[in-house]
XYZ file of C-alpha atoms in Angstrom:
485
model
C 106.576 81.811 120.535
C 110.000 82.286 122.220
C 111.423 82.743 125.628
C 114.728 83.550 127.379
C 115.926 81.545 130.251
C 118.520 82.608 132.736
C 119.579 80.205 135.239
C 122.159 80.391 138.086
C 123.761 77.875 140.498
C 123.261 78.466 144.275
C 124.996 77.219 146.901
C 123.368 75.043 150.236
C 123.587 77.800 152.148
C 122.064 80.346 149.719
C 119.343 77.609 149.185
C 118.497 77.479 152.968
C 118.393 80.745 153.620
C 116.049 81.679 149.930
C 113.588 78.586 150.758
C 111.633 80.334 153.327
C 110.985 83.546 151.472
C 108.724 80.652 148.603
C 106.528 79.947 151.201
C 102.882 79.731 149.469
C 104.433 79.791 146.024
C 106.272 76.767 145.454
C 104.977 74.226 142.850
C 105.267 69.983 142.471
C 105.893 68.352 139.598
C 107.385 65.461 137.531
C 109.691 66.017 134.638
C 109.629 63.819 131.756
C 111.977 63.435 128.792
C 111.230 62.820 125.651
C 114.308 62.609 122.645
C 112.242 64.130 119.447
C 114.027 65.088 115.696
C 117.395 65.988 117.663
C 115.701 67.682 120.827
C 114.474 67.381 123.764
C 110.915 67.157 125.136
C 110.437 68.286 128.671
C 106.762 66.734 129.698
C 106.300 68.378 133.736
C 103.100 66.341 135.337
C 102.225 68.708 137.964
C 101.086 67.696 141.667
C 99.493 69.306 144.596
C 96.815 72.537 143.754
C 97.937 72.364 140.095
C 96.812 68.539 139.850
C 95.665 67.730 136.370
C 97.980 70.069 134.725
C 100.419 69.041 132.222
C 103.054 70.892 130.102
C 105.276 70.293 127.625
C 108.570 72.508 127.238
C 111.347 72.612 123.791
C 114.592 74.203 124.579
C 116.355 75.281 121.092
C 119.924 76.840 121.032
C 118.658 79.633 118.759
C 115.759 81.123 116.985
C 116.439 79.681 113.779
C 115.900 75.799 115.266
C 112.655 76.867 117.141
C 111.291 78.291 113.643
C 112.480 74.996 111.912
C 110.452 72.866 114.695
C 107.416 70.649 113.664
C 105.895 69.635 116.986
C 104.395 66.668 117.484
C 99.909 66.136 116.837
C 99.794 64.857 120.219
C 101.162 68.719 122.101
C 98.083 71.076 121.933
C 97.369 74.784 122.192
C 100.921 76.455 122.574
C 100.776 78.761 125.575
C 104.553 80.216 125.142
C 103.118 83.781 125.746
C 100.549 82.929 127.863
C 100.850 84.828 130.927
C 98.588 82.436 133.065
C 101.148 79.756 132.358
C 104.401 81.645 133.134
C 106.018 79.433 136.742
C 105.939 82.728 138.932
C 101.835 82.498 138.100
C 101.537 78.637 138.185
C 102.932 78.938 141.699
C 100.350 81.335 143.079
C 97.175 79.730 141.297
C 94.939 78.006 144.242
C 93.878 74.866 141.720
C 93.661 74.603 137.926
C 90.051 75.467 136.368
C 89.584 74.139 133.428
C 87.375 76.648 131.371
C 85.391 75.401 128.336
C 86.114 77.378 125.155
C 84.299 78.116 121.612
C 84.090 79.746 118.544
C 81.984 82.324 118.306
C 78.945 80.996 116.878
C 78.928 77.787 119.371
C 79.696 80.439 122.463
C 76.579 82.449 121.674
C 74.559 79.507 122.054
C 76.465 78.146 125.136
C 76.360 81.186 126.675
C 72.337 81.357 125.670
C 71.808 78.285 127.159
C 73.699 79.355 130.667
C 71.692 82.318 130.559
C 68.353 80.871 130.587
C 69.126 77.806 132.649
C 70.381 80.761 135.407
C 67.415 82.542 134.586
C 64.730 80.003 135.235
C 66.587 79.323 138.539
C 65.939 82.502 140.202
C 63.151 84.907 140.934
C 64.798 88.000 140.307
C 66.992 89.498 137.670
C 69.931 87.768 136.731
C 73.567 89.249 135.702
C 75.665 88.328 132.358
C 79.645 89.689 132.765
C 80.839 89.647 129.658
C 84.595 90.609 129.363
C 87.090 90.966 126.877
C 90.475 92.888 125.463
C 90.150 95.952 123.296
C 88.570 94.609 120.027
C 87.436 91.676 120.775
C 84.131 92.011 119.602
C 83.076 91.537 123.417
C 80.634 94.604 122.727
C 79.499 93.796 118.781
C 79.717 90.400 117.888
C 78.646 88.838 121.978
C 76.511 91.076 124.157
C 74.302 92.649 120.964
C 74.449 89.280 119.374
C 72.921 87.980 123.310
C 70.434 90.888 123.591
C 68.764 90.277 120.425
C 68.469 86.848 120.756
C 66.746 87.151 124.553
C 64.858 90.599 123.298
C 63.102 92.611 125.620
C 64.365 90.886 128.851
C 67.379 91.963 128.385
C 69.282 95.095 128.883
C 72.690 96.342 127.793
C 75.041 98.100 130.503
C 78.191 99.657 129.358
C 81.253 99.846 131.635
C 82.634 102.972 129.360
C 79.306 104.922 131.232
C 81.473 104.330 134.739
C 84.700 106.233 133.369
C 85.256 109.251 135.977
C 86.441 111.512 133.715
C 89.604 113.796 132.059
C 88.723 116.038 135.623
C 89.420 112.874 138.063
C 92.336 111.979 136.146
C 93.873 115.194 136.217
C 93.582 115.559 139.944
C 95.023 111.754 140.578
C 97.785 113.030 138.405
C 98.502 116.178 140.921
C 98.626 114.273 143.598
C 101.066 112.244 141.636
C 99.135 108.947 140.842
C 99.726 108.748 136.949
C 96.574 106.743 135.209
C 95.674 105.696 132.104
C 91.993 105.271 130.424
C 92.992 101.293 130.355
C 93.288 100.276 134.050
C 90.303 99.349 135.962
C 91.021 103.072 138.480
C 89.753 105.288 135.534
C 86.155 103.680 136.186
C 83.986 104.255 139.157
C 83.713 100.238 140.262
C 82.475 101.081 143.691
C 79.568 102.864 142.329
C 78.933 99.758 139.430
C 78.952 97.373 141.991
C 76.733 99.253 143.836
C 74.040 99.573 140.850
C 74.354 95.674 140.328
C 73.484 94.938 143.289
C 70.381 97.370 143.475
C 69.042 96.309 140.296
C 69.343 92.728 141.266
C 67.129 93.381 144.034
C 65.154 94.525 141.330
C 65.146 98.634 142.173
C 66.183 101.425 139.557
C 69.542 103.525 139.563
C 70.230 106.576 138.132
C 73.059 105.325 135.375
C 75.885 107.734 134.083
C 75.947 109.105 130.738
C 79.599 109.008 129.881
C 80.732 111.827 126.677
C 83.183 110.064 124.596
C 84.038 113.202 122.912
C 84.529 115.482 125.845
C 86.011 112.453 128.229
C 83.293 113.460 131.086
C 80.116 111.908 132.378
C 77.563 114.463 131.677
C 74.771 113.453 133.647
C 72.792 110.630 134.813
C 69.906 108.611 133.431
C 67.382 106.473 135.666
C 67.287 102.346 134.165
C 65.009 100.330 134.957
C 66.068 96.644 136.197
C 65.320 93.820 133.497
C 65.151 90.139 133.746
C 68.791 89.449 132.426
C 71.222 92.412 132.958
C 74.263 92.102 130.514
C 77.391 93.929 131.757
C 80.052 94.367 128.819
C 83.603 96.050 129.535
C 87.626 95.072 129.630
C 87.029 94.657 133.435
C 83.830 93.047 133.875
C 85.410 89.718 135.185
C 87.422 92.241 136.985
C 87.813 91.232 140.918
C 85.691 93.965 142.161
C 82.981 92.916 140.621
C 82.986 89.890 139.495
C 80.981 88.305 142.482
C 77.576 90.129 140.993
C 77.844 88.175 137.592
C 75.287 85.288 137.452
C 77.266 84.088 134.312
C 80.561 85.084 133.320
C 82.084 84.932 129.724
C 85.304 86.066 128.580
C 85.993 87.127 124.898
C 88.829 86.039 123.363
C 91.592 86.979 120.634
C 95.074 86.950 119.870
C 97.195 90.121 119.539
C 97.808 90.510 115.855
C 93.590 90.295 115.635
C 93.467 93.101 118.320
C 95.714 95.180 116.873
C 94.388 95.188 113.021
C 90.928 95.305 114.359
C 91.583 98.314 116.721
C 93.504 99.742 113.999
C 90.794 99.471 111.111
C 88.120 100.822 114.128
C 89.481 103.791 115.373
C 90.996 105.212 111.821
C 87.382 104.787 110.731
C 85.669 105.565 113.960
C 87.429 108.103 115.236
C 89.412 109.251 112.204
C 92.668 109.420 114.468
C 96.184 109.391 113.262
C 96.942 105.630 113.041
C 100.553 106.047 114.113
C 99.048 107.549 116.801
C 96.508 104.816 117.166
C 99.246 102.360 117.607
C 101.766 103.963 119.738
C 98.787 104.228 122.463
C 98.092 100.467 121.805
C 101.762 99.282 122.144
C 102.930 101.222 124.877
C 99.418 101.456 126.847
C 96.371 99.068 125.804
C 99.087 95.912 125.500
C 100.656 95.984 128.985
C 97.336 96.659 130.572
C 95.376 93.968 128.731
C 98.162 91.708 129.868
C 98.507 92.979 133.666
C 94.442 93.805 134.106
C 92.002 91.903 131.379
C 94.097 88.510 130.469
C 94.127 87.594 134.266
C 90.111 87.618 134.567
C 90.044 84.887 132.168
C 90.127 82.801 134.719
C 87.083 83.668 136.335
C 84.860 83.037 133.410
C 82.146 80.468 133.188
C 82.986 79.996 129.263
C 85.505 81.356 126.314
C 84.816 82.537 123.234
C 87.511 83.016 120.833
C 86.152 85.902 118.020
C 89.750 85.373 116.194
C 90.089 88.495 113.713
C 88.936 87.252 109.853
C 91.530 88.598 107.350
C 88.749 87.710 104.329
C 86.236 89.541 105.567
C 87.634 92.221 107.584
C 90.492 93.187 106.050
C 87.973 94.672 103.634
C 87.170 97.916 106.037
C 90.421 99.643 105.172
C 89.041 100.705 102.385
C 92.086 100.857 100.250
C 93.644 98.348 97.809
C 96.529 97.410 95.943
C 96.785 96.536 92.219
C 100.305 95.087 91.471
C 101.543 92.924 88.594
C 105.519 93.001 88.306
C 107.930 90.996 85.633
C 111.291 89.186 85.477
C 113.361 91.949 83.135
C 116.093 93.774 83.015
C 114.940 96.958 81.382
C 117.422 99.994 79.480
C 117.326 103.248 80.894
C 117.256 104.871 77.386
C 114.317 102.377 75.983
C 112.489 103.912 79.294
C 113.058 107.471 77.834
C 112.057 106.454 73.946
C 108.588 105.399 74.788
C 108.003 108.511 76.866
C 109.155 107.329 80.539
C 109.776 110.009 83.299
C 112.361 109.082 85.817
C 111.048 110.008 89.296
C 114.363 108.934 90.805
C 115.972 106.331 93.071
C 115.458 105.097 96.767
C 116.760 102.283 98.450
C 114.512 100.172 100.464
C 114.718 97.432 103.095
C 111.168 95.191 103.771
C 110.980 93.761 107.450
C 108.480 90.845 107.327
C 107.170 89.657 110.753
C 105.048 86.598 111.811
C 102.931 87.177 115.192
C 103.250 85.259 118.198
C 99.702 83.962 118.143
C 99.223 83.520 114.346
C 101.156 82.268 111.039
C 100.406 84.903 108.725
C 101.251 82.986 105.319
C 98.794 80.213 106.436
C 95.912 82.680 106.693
C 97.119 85.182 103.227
C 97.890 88.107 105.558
C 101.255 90.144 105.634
C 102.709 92.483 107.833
C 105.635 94.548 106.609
C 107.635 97.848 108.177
C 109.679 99.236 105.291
C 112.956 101.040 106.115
C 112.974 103.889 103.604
C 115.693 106.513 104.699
C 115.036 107.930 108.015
C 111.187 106.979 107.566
C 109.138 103.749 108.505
C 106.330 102.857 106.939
C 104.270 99.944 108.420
C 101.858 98.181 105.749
C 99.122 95.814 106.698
C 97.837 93.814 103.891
C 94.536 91.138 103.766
C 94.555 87.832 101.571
C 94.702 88.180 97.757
C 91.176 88.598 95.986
C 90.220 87.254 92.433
C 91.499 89.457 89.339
C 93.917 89.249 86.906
C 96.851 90.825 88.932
C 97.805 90.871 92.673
C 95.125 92.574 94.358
C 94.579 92.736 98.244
C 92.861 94.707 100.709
C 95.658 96.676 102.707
C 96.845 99.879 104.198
C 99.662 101.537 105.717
C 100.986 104.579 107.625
C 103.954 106.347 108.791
C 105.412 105.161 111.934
C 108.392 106.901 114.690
C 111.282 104.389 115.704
C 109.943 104.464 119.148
C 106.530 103.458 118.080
C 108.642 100.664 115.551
C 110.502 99.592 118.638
C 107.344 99.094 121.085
C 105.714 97.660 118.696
C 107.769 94.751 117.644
C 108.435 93.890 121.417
C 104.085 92.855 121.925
C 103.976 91.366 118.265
C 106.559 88.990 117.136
C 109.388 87.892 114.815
C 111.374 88.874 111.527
C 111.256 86.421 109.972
C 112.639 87.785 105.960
C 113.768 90.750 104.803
C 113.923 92.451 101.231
C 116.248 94.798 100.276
C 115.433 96.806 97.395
C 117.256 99.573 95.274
C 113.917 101.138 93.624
C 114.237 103.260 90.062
C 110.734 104.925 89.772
C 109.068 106.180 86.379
C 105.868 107.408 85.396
C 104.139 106.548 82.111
C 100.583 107.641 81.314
C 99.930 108.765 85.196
C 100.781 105.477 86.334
C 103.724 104.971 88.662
C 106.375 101.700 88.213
C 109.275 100.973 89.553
C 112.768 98.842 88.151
C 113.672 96.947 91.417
C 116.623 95.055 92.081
C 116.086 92.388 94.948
C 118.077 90.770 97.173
C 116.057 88.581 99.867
C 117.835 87.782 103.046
C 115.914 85.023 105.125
C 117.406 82.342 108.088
C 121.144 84.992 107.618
C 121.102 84.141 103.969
C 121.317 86.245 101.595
C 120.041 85.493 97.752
C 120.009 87.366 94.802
C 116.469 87.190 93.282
C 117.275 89.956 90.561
C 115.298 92.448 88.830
C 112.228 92.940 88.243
C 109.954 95.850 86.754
C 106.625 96.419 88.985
C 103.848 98.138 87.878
C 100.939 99.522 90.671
C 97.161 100.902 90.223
C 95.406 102.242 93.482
C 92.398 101.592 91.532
C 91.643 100.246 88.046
C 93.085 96.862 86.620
C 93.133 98.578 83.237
C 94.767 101.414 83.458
C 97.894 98.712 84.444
C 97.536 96.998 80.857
C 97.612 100.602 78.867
C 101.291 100.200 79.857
C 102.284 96.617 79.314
C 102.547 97.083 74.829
C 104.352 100.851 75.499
C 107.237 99.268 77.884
C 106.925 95.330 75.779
C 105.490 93.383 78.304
C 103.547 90.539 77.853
C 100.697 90.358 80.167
C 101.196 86.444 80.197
C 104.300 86.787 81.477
C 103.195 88.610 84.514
C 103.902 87.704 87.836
C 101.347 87.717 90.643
C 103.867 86.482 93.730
C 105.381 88.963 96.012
C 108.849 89.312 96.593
C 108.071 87.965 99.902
C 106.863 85.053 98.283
C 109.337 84.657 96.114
């Protein structure tokens, strides 16, 4: 990851006067240097309330150096974009808690173990917060993974049951307090508290039945208090509440996982627009997670990272690609002879971008927006699967520039960029294309030349019908992208 620094020389008197006003949010420390492959290290021990904590910090004199950079096996877990870490935070942290963290399979059973150990040391019912971002899997893949393993001692609450409501948000909005559904004031905490509390004393409440589709509770319905209590929601760790939890958790996953995995949910869920889908996420679920839910994090007993898995769930978009292209430079009037329609020509320019949290050619993913005239077109795609040709798991959808613009600003980096004049043809009802590349990566630009690419949205043969008609041997195929290339 990668941030700006702007600093400014003060003068004594501006220094004595300023002082005062960081009363309560100053912060100690020792700075280090350390000369590593032509930069500098900064190592800051810190002192005081933040005792224990050490960072280290690379300044680079552009984008292209901090890209090039091969830190050292000794630096761990990067925390660039890690809000928690960010000085203005350090400085009004009481003390440093370390938190323990897993994958998700280990976490389960850590968080199993706290369960029952809290269990066994108290007479009445006992309460699990488990908390999370959007798509974390905080709801699938942690509390219904907990609840079946405890069985019928356990009990499932869901925070979405505490929303107030399209009504309440509608009045709050007349009286000129704008909300969204992802802040912790769209849910009824007061009254959640309340019912923790009641059934830990081990008395029934009458629960809310929240409508999803009509964004209203709808009525109530009376629950009966359990042995373990497990309380799932973005603000369960949330400060309001977060007192009733007997054992805290805190589901975790990077950004690019959120996104894909919201994405992939809600298309199939909810059957929404996905453009739509991701403006929402970019310009609303983003800034809250990192204002409301990433905070919380530190009030957990335990972490467990659910990190988004391209090979397996890349496979719920339902769609695939079939590609094979070829190194040729093809004639326009061979194309015609063998019975070649010309479609026409469009030029095209690929943006490929690498998130902050993940390198996407180390786990077979790619992330493309294609500039294509006044239209964008944003194109996930999974890791390659076995066959002859390229085939992946993918999908894509029209985007706005707005949506382009907010987007780019929570995920990450260019980091290459194709540009493409595209000659389309069809042959036998399949589509291919005569491309002429030019790849432009770290401000160079290289010629990579031109190529003829042949697609199937389906079936592998229906590519080689094609390959004897236009002279292509299927030996000479390439699988590689141009983005590989």
């Amino acid at each position: 990851g990668a941030r700006e620094e702007t600093e400014i020389e003060i003068t004594e008197d501006q220094f004595e006067k300023l002082w005062p006003t960081t009363e309560n949010r100053r912060i100690e420390k020792t700075r280090y240097t350390i000369p590593y492959q032509g930069s500098t290290i900064y190592i800051d021990s810190y002192g005081g309330k933040l005792k224990g904590l050490n960072l280290a910090e690379i300044e680079f004199k552009s984008q292209e150096k901090a890209e090039r950079f091969e830190p050292p096996s000794w630096l761990k877990e990067e925390v660039t974009e890690n809000p928690s870490y960010y000085g203005r935070n350090l400085a009004q942290r009481e003390k440093i808690k370390q938190i323990p963290e897993y994958e998700l399979k280990e976490g389960i059973d850590k968080l199993l173990e706290l369960v029952k150990e809290k269990s066994s040391q108290k007479e009445g019912p006992i309460i699990v917060e488990i908390a999370g971002g959007s798509a974390s899997g905080k709801t699938s893949a942690v509390a219904a993974q907990l609840k079946e393993r405890l069985g019928d001692e356990a009990m499932i609450l869901s925070m979405d049951d505490y929303y107030r409501g399209k009504k309440f948000m509608e009045e709050e909005e007349k009286r000129g307090n704008i909300l969204n559904w992802d802040q912790p004031e769209a849910l009824n905490l007061p009254l959640l508290k309340k019912h923790l509390q009641l059934l830990k004393e081990g008395k029934p409440i009458e629960k809310p039945i929240y409508d999803m589709k009509v964004s209203e509770p709808t009525g109530t319905e009376r629950v009966e208090p359990k042995k373990i209590i497990i309380i799932e929601g973005l603000f369960a760790l949330n400060e309001q509440i977060k007192e009733e939890g007997d054992v805290k958790a805190f589901v975790d996953i990077g950004t690019h996982g959120r996104i894909v995995r919201r994405l992939l949910r809600d298309i199939e869920r909810t059957g929404q627009n996905p453009g739509d889908i991701l403006k929402y996420f970019s310009e609303i679920v983003e800034p809250m997670h990192e204002k409301y839910v990433l905070s919380t994090k530190e009030n957990a007993d335990l972490i467990i990272k659910n990190e988004y898995s391209p090979k397996i769930e890349a496979e719920r978009s339902g769609m695939h690609e079939i590609q094979v292209k070829f190194k040729k430079d093809i004639d326009e009037a061979f194309l015609r002879s063998v019975g070649a329609e010309r479609l026409g020509t469009i030029n095209q320019i690929d943006n490929y971008y690498n998130p902050k949290d993940r390198n996407l050619i180390e786990t077979d993913e790619m992330l493309r927006i294609r500039e294509e005239g006044d239209k964008r077109i944003l194109t996930y795609k999974g890791p390659k699967q076995k066959s002859e040709f390229r085939k992946r798991p993918k999908f894509e959808f029209e985007i706005d520039k707005d949506t382009q613009e907010k987007f780019l600003s929570i995920y990450g980096d260019r980091i290459k960029k194709i540009i493409k004049e595209r000659t389309l043809y069809q042959l036998e009802g399949i589509i291919f294309s005569v491309d002429k590349v030019i790849k432009e990566e770290n401000g160079a630009k290289e010629d990579l030349g031109t190529f003829i690419e042949i697609r199937s949205p389906g079936k592998e043969i229906n590519i080689e019908n094609i390959f004897s008609r236009l002279g292509l041997k299927k030996e000479e195929g390439i699988k590689k992208s141009y983005f590989e290339m």
